[in-house]
CSV table of C-alpha atoms in Angstrom, one decimal:
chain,number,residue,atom,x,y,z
A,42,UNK,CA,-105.5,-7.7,-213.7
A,43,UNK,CA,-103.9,-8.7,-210.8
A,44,UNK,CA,-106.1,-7.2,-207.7
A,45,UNK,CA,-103.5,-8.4,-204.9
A,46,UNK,CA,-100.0,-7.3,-205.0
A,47,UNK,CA,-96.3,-8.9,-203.4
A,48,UNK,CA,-93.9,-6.2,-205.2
A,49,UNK,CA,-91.1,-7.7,-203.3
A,50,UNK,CA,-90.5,-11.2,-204.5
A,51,UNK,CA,-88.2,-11.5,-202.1
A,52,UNK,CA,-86.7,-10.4,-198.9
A,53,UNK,CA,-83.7,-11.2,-196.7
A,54,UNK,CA,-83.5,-10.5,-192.8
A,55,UNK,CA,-81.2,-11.4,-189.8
A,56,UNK,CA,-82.1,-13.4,-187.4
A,57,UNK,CA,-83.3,-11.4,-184.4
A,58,UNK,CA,-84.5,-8.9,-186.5
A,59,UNK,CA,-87.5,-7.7,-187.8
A,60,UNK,CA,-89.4,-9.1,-190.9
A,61,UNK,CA,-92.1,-6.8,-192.8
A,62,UNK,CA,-93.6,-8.2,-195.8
A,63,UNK,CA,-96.0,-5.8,-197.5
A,64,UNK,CA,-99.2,-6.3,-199.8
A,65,UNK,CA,-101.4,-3.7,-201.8
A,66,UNK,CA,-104.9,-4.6,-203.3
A,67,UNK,CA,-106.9,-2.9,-205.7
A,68,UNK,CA,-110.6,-4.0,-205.0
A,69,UNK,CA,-112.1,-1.7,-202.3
A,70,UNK,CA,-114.7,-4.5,-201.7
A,71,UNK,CA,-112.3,-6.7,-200.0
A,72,UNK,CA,-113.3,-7.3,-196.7
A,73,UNK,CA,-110.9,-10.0,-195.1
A,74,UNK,CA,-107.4,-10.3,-196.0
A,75,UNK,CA,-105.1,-13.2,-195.1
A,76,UNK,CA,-101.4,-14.5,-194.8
A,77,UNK,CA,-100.3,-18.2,-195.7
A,78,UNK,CA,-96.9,-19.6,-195.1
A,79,UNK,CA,-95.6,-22.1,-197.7
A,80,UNK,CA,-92.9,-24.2,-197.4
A,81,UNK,CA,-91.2,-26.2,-200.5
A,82,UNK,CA,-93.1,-29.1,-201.2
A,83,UNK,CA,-96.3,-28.8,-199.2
A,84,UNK,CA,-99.5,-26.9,-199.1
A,85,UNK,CA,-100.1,-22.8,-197.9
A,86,UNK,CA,-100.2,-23.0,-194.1
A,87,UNK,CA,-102.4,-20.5,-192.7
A,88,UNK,CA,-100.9,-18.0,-190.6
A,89,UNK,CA,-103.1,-14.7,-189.6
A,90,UNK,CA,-106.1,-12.9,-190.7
A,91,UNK,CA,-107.8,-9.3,-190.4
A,92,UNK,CA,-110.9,-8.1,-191.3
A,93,UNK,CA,-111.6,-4.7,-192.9
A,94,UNK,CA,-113.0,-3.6,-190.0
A,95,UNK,CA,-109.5,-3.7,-188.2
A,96,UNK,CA,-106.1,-2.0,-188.6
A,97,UNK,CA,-104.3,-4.6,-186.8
A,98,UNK,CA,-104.5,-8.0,-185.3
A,99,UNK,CA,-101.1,-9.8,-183.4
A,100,UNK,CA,-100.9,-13.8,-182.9
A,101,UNK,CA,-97.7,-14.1,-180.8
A,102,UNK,CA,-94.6,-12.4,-183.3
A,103,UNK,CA,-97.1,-12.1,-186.2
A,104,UNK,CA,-98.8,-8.8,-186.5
A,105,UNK,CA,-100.7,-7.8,-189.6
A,106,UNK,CA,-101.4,-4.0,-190.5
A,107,UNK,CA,-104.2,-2.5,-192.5
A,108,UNK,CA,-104.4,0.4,-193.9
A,109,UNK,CA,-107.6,0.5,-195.9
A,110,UNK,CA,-106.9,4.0,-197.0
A,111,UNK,CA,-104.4,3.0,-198.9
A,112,UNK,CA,-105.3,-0.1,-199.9
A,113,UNK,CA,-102.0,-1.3,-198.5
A,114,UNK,CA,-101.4,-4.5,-195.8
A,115,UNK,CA,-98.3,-5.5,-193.8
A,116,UNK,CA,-97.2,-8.5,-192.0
A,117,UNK,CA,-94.2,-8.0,-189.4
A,118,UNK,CA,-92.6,-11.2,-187.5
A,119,UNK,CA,-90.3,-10.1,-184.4
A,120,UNK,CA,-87.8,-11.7,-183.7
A,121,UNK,CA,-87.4,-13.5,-187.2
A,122,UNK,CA,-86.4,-17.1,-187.0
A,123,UNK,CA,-84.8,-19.2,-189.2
A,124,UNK,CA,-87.7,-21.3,-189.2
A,125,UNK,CA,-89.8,-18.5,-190.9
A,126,UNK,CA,-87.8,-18.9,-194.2
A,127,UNK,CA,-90.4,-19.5,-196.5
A,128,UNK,CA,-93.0,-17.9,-199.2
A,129,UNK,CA,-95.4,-16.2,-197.7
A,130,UNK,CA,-98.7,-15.1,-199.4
A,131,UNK,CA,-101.5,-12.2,-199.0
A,132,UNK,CA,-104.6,-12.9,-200.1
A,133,UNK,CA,-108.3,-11.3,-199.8
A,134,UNK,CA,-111.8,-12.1,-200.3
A,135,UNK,CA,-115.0,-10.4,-200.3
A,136,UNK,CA,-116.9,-12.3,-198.8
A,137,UNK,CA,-120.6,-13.4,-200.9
A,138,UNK,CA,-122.0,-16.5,-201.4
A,139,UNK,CA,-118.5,-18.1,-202.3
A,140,UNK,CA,-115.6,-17.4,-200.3
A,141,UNK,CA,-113.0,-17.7,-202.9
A,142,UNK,CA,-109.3,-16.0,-202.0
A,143,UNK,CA,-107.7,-14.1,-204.8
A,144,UNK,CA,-103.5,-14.5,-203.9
A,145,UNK,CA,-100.7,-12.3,-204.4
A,146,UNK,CA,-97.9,-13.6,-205.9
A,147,UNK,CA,-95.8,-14.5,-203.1
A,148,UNK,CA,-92.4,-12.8,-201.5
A,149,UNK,CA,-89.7,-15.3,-201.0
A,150,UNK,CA,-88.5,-14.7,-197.2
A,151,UNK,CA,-84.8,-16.0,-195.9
A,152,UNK,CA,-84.0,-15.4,-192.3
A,153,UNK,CA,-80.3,-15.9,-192.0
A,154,UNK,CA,-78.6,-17.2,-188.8
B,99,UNK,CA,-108.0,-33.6,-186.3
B,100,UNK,CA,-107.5,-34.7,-189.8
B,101,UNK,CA,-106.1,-32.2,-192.1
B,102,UNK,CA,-106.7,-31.9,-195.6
B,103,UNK,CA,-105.2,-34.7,-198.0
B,104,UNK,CA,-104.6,-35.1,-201.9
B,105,UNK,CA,-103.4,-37.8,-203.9
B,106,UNK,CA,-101.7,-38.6,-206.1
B,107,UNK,CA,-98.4,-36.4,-204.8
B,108,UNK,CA,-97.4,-36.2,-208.5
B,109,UNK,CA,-98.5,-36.9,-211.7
B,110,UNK,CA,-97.4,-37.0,-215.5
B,111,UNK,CA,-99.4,-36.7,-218.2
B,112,UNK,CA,-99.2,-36.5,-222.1
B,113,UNK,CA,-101.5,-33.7,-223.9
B,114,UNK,CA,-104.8,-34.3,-224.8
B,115,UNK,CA,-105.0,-37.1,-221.8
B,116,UNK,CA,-107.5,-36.8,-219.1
B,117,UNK,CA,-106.7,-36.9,-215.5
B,118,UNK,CA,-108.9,-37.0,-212.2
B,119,UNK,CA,-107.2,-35.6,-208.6
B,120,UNK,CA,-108.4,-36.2,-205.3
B,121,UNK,CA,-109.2,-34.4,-201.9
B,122,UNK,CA,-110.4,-35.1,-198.8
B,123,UNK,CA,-111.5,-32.8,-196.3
B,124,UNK,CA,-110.3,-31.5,-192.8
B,125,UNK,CA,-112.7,-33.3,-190.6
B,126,UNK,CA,-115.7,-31.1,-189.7
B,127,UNK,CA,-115.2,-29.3,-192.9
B,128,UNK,CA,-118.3,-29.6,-195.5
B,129,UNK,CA,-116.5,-27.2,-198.3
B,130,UNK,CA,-113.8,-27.6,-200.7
B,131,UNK,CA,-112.1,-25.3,-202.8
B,132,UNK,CA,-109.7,-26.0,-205.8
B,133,UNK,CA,-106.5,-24.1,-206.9
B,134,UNK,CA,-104.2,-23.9,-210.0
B,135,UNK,CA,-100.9,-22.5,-208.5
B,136,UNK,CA,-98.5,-22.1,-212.0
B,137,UNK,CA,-94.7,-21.9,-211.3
B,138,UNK,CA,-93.8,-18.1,-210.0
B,139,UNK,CA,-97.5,-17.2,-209.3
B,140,UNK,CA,-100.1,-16.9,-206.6
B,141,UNK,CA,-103.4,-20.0,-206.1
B,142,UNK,CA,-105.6,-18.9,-208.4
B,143,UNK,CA,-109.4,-20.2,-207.5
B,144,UNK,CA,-110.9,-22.8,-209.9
B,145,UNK,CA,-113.8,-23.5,-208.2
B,146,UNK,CA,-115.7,-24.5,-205.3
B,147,UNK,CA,-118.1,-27.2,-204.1
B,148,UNK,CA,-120.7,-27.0,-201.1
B,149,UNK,CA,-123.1,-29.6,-200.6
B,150,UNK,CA,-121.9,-31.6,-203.6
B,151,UNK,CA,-122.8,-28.8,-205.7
B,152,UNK,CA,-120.4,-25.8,-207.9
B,153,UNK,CA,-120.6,-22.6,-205.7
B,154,UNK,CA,-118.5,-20.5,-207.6
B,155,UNK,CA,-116.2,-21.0,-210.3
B,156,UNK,CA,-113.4,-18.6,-211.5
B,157,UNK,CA,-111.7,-18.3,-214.8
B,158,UNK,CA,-111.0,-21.3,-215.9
B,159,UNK,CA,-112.8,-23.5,-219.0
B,160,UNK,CA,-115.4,-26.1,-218.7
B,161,UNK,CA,-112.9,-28.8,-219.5
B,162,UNK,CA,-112.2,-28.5,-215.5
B,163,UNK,CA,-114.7,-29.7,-213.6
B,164,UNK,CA,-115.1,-30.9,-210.4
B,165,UNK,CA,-117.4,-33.2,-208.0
B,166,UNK,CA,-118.1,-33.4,-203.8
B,167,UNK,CA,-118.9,-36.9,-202.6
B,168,UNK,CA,-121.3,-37.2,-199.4
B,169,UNK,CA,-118.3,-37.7,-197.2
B,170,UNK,CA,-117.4,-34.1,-198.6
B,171,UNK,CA,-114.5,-35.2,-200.1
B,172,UNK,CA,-114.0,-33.9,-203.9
B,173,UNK,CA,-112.2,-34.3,-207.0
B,174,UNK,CA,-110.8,-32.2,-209.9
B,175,UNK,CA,-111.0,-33.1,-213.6
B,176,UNK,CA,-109.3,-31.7,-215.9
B,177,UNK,CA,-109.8,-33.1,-219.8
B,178,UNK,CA,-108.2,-32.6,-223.3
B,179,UNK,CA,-104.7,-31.6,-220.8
B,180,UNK,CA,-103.0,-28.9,-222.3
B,181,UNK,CA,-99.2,-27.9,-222.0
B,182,UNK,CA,-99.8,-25.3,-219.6
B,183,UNK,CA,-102.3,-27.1,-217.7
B,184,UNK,CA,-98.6,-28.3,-215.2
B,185,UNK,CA,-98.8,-26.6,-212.2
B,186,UNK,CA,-99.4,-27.7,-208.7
B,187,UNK,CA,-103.3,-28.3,-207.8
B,188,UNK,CA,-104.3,-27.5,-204.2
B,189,UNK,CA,-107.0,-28.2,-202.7
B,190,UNK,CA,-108.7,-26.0,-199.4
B,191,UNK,CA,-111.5,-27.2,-197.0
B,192,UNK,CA,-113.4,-24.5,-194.6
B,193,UNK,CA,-116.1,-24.9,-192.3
B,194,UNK,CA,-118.9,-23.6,-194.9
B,195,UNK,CA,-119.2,-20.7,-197.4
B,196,UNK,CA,-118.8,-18.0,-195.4
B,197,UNK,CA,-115.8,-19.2,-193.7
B,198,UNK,CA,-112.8,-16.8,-194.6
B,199,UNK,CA,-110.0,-19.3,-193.4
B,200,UNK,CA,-109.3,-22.3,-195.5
B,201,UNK,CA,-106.9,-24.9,-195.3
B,202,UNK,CA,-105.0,-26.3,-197.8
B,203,UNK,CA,-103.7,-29.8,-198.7
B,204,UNK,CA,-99.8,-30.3,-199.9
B,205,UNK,CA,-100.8,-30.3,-203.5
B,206,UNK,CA,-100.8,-32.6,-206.3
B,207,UNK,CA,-98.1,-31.5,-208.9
B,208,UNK,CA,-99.3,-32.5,-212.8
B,209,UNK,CA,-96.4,-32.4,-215.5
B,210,UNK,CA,-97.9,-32.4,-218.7
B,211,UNK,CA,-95.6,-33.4,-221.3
């Protein structure tokens, strides 16, 4: 059963442009949600966070959307780079006495030039 | 700062074989989390260890085990390796339990042949 969902595995943008990557969950007891950046060859780099308690948080051209309602999150990057080609993941945990994160299964981004 | 390290980088293995993996921690970090990331797919959480003991494990069997040193640093057994046990094995520090942002290493990727 997979609780965090990346329908698009990927997703092509222009340079300049903007980039929305999108993410549904199924577990209402998610309470922090996450997006990670990987590039080939090395580990998930964190990029942003929200908690439940929020609908949006912005860290310079990331933004992340929640929308608890309907168990649906989005991450925007304006302007894209070419730099930001990469997988980027969603993932959530509820909190508890271990804060493991349950992924998504990643959406393949290429900014072109 | 120190981020988070793994060796070896990669690793081949025939089935049945056992093999151990190692982390170290993000400096100022006293947990560490272990993930299988199988080709295509999201992390999945394996377990976790906090003050050199399991807090937390996820669905994975007892042939995978795991131990935190003092120093906080940890490693990942896996025995009796099984085909489908290749997949890249990544390793997250945090600042305690409760903290929702970890940080991974670049992985160690296992063939198993």
């Amino acid at each position: 059963d997979q609780q965090v969902k990346q329908n698009s595995p990927s997703l092509s943008v222009q340079e300049g442009r903007i980039s929305i990557l999108n993410c549904d969950y199924t577990n209402s007891m998610f309470d922090y949600f996450l997006w990670y950046k990987k590039y080939p060859a090395e580990g998930p780099t964190f990029l942003i966070s929200i908690s439940s308690i929020k609908d949006k948080n912005e860290d310079g051209r990331f933004t992340v959307f929640l929308n608890k309602s309907a168990k649906h999150l989005s991450l925007h990057i304006v302007p894209s780079q070419p730099g930001d080609s990469a997988v980027y993941f969603c993932a959530a945990n509820y909190g508890g006495a271990t804060n493991k994160l349950i992924f998504g299964t990643g959406t393949l981004l290429a900014v072109q030039p | 700062e120190t981020g988070v390290t793994q060796s070896p980088t990669h690793l081949i293995k025939t089935r049945g074989q056992q093999v151990t993996l190692r982390c170290s921690s993000q400096s100022g970090h006293n947990t560490v989390s272990w993930y299988q990331q199988a080709l295509g797919q999201g992390p999945q959480f394996i377990f976790q260890y906090y003050r050199e003991e399991e807090n937390g494990r996820g669905n994975f069997p007892p042939r995978f085990s795991g131990l935190q040193f003092p120093n906080y640093s940890s490693e990942l057994n896996v025995n009796a390796l099984e085909l489908d046990d290749s997949a890249l094995y990544l390793c997250a520090s945090s600042a305690g339990t409760s903290a929702n942002e970890q940080f991974f290493g670049p992985g160690t990727r296992l063939t198993v042949l």
